Short mmCIF file of C-alpha atoms in Angstrom, two decimals:
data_model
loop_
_atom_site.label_atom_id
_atom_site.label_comp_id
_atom_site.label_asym_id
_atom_site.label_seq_id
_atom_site.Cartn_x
_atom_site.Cartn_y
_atom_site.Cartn_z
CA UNK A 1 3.73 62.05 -53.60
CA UNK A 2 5.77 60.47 -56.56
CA UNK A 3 7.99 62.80 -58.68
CA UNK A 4 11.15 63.75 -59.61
CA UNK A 5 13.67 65.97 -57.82
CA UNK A 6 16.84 67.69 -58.87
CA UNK A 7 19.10 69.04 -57.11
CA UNK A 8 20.57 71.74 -56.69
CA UNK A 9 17.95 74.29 -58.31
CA UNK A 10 21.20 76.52 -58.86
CA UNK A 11 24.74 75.62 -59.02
CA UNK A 12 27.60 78.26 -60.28
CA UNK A 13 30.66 76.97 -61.57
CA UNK A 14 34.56 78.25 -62.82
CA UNK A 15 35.36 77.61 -65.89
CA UNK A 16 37.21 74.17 -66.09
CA UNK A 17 35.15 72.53 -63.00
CA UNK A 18 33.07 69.53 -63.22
CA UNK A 19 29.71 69.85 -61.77
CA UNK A 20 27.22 66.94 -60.85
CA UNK A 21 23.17 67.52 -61.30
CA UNK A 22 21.66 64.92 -59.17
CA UNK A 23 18.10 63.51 -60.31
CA UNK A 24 16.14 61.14 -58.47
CA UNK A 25 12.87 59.53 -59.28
CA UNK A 26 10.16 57.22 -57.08
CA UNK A 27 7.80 56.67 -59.76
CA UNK A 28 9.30 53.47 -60.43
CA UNK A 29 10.01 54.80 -64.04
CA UNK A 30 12.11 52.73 -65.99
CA UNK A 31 13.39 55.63 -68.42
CA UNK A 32 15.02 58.53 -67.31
CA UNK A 33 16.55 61.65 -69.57
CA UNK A 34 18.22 64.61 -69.35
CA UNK A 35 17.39 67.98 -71.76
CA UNK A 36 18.60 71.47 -71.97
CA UNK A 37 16.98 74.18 -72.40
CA UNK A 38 18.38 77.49 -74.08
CA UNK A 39 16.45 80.69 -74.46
CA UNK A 40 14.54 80.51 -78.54
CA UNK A 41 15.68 76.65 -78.56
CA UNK A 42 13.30 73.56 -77.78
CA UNK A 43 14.75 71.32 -75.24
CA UNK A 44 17.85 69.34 -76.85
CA UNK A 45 18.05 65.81 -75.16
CA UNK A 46 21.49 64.93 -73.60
CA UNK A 47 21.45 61.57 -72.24
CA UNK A 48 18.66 58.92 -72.07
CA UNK A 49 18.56 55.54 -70.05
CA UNK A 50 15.98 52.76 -70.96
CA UNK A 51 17.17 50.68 -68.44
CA UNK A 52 19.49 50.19 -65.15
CA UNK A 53 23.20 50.28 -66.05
CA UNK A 54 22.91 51.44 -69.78
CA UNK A 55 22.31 54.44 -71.48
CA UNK A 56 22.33 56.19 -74.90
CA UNK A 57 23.49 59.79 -76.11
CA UNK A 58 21.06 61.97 -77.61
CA UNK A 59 21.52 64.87 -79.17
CA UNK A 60 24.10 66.97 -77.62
CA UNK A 61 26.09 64.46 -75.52
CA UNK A 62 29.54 66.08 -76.06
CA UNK A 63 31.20 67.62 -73.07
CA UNK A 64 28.48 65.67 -70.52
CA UNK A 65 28.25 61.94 -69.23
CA UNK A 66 25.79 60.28 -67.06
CA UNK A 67 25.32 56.98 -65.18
CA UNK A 68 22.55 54.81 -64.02
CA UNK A 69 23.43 52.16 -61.23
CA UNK A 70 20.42 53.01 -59.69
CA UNK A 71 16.79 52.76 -61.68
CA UNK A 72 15.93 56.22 -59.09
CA UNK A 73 18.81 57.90 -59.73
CA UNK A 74 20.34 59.20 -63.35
CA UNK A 75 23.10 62.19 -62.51
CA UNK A 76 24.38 64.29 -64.64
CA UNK A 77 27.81 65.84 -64.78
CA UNK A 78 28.89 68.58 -66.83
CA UNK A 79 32.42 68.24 -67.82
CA UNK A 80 34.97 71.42 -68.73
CA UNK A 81 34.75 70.11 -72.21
CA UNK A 82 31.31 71.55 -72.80
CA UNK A 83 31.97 74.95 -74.53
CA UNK A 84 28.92 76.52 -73.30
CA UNK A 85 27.48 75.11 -70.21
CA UNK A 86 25.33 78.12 -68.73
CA UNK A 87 21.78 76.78 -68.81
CA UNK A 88 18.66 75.31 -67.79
CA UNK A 89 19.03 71.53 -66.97
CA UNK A 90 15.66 69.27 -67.06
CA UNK A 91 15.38 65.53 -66.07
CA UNK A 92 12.98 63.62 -67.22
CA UNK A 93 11.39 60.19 -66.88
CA UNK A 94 8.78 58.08 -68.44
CA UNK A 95 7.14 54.41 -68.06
CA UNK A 96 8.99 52.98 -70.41
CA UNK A 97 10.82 52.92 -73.50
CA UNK A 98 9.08 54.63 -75.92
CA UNK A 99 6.55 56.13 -73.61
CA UNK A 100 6.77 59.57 -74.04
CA UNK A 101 4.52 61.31 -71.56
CA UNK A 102 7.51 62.72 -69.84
CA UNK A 103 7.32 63.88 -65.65
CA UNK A 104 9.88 66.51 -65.77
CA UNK A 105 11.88 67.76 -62.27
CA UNK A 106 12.26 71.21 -61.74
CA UNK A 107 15.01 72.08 -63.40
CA UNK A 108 18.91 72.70 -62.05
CA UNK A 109 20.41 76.24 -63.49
CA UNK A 110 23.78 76.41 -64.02
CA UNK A 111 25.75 79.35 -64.57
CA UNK A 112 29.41 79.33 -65.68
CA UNK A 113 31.37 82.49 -64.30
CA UNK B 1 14.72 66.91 -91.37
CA UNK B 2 11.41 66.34 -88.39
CA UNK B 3 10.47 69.67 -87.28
CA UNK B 4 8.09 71.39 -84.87
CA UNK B 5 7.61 74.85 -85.28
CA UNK B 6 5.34 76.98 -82.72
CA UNK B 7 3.66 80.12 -83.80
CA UNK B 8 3.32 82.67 -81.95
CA UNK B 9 6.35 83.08 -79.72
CA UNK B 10 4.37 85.40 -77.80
CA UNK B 11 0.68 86.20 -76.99
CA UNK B 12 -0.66 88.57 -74.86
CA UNK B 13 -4.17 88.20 -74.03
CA UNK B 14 -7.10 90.16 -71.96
CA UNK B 15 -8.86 87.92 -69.41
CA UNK B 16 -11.64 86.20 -71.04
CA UNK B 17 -10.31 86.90 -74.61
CA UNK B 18 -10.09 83.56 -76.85
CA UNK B 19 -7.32 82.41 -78.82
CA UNK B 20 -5.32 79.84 -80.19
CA UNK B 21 -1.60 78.42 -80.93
CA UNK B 22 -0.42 76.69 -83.23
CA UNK B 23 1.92 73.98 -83.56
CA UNK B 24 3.24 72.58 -87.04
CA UNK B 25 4.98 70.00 -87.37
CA UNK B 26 6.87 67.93 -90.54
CA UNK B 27 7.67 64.24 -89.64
CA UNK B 28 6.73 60.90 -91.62
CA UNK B 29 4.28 59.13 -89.49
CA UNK B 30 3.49 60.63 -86.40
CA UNK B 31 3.40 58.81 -83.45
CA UNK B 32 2.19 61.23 -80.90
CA UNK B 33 2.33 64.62 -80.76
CA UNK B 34 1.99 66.54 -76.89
CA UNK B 35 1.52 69.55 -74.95
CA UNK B 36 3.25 70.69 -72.23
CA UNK B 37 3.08 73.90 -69.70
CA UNK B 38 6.06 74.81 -68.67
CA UNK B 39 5.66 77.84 -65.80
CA UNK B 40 8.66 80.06 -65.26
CA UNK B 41 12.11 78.22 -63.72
CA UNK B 42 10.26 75.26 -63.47
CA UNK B 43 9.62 72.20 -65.37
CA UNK B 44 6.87 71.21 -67.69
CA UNK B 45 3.59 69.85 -66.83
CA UNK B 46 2.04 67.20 -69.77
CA UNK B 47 -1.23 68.52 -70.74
CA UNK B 48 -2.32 66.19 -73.86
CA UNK B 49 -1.48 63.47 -76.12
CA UNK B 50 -3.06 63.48 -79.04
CA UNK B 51 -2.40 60.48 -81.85
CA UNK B 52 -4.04 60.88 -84.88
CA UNK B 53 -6.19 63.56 -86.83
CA UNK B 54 -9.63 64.49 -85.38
CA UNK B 55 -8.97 63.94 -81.99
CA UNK B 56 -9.10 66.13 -79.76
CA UNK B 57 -9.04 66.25 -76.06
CA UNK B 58 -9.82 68.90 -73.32
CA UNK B 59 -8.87 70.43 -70.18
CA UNK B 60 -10.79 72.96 -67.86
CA UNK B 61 -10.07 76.28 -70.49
CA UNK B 62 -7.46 74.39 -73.07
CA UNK B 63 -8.56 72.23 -75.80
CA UNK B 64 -6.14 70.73 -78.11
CA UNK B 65 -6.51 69.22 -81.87
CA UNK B 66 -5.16 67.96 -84.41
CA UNK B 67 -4.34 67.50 -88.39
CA UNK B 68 -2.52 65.86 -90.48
CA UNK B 69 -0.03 68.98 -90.38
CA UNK B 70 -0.35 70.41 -87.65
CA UNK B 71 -1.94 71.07 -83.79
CA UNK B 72 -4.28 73.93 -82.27
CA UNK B 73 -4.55 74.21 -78.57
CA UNK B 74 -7.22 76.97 -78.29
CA UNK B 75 -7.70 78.81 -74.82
CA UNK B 76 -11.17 80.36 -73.98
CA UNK B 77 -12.18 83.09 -71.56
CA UNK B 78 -8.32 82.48 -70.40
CA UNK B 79 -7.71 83.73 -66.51
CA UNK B 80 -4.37 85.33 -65.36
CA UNK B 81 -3.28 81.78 -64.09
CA UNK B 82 -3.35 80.36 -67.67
CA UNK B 83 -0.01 82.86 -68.24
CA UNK B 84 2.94 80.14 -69.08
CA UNK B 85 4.90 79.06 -72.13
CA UNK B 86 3.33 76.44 -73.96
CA UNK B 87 5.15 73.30 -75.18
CA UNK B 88 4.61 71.34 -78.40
CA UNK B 89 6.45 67.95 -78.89
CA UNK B 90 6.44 65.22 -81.22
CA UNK B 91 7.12 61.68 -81.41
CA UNK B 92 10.33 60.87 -83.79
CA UNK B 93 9.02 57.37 -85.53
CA UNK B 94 12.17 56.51 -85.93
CA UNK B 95 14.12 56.79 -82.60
CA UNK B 96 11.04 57.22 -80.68
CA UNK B 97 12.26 60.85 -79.31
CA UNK B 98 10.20 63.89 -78.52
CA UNK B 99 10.81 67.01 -80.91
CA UNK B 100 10.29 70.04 -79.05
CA UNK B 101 9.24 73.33 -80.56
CA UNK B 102 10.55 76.21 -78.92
CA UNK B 103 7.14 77.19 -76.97
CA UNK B 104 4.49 80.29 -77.22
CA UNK B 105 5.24 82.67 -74.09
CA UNK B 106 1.39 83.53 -72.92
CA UNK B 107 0.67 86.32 -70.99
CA UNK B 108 -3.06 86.46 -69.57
CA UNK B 109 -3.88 90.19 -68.20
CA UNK B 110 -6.81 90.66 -65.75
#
C-alpha cells in the first residue's frame, strides 16, 4: 500500500545535538512538507518541496533545514539552533503544487532532555 | 491576517447524540477549505474538501458544509470510534498554503 513513513516515531535528544527525521513517500507525490504540531497551536509548516532538489521555508524554518535529492525522500534535521524543539513532527505530501489534500505520516516525537 | 478558528476545543458526546463543529475562517477568496481526523499520536486522515458555499459532502456519520464565513461538520448518532480531534484547514490564495485551526478534541461515550 502507498503512504508515507517516518521514522523514528520517537527520538530523544541533548540539548545541542542535531537530530535527522527521515520521511519517505511511494505515492509518487511530487510535493512533500514538513509541520509541527504544539499542544493549542494548528500545525505550523516548516519546510515545503515542490519539486526534486529545491525547496522553500514556510513558516517556522529557523533552527531546521531539509533536503530533497530524492522525489521519495524529504528529511528533516533539527539543528541546536531551534530554541524549543520538543514536539510533534508531521510530513506531508501532496500531488502537486498547490494540491492540498495532504497524506500525512505518522508523526516523529521528539523530546529534548 | 487569514485565520481559522475552531470552536469547540472540546466536545464530549453520548453515543447517538448529534452535534456539530464549527470552523470559521477569515481569508480573501477561499480556495478550499478541508477536514481532517487526526487520532491520537498519529497523523491526520483528509476527510473533505469543500470549495465554495452550498456544498456539502458526506461521509458514513460526518457531513460537512459550508458558507461564505465559515464550515459545519455535523456528526449524527456518533459511535465511540468517531472520538478524535478534528482538523479544519484552509487554502491561503496567495501562497497556496493550508491554515490550520487548532482542532475540536471529540470524545464519543458509549
Amino acid at each position: 500500500d502507498g503512504g508515507i513513513t517516518q521514522s523514528p516515531k520517537y527520538l530523544f535528544r541533548k540539548e545541542g545535538q542535531n537530530v535527522t527525521l527521515s520521511c519517505e513517500q511511494n505515492l509518487n507525490h511530487d510535493a512533500m512538507y514538513w509541520y509541527r504540531q504544539d499542544p493549542g497551536q494548528g500545525l505550523r509548516l516548516i519546510y515545503y518541496s515542490q519539486i526534486v532538489n529545491d525547496f522553500q521555508k514556510g513558516d517556522i524554518a529557523e533552527g531546521y533545514s531539509v533536503s530533497r535529492e530524492k522525489k521519495e525522500s524529504f528529511p528533516l534535521t533539527v539543528t541546536s539552533a531551534q530554541k524549543n524543539p520538543t514536539a510533534f513532527y508531521l510530513c506531508a505530501s501532496s500531488r502537486g503544487a498547490g494540491a492540498n489534500v495532504l497524506t500525512f505520516g505518522a508523526g516523529s516525537r521528539l523530546t529534548v532532555l | 491576517e487569514d485565520q481559522v478558528t475552531q470552536s469547540p476545543e472540546a466536545l464530549r458526546l453520548q453515543e447517538g447524540e448529534s452535534s456539530s463543529l464549527n470552523c470559521s475562517y477569515t481569508v480573501s477568496g477561499l480556495r478550499g477549505l478541508f477536514w481532517y481526523r487526526q487520532d491520537p499520536g498519529k497523523g491526520p486522515e483528509f476527510l473533505f474538501t469543500l470549495y465554495s458555499a452550498g456544498e456539502e459532502k458526506e461521509k458514513e456519520r460526518l457531513k460537512a458544509t459550508l458558507t461564505k464565513k465559515e464550515s459545519f461538520l455535523h456528526i449524527t448518532a456518533p459511535k465511540p470510534e468517531d472520538s478524535a480531534t478534528y482538523l479544519c484547514a484552509v487554502q491561503a490564495p496567495a501562497t497556496n498554503k493550508l491554515i490550520f485551526g487548532t482542532g475540536t478534541l471529540l470524545a464519543v461515550q458509549p
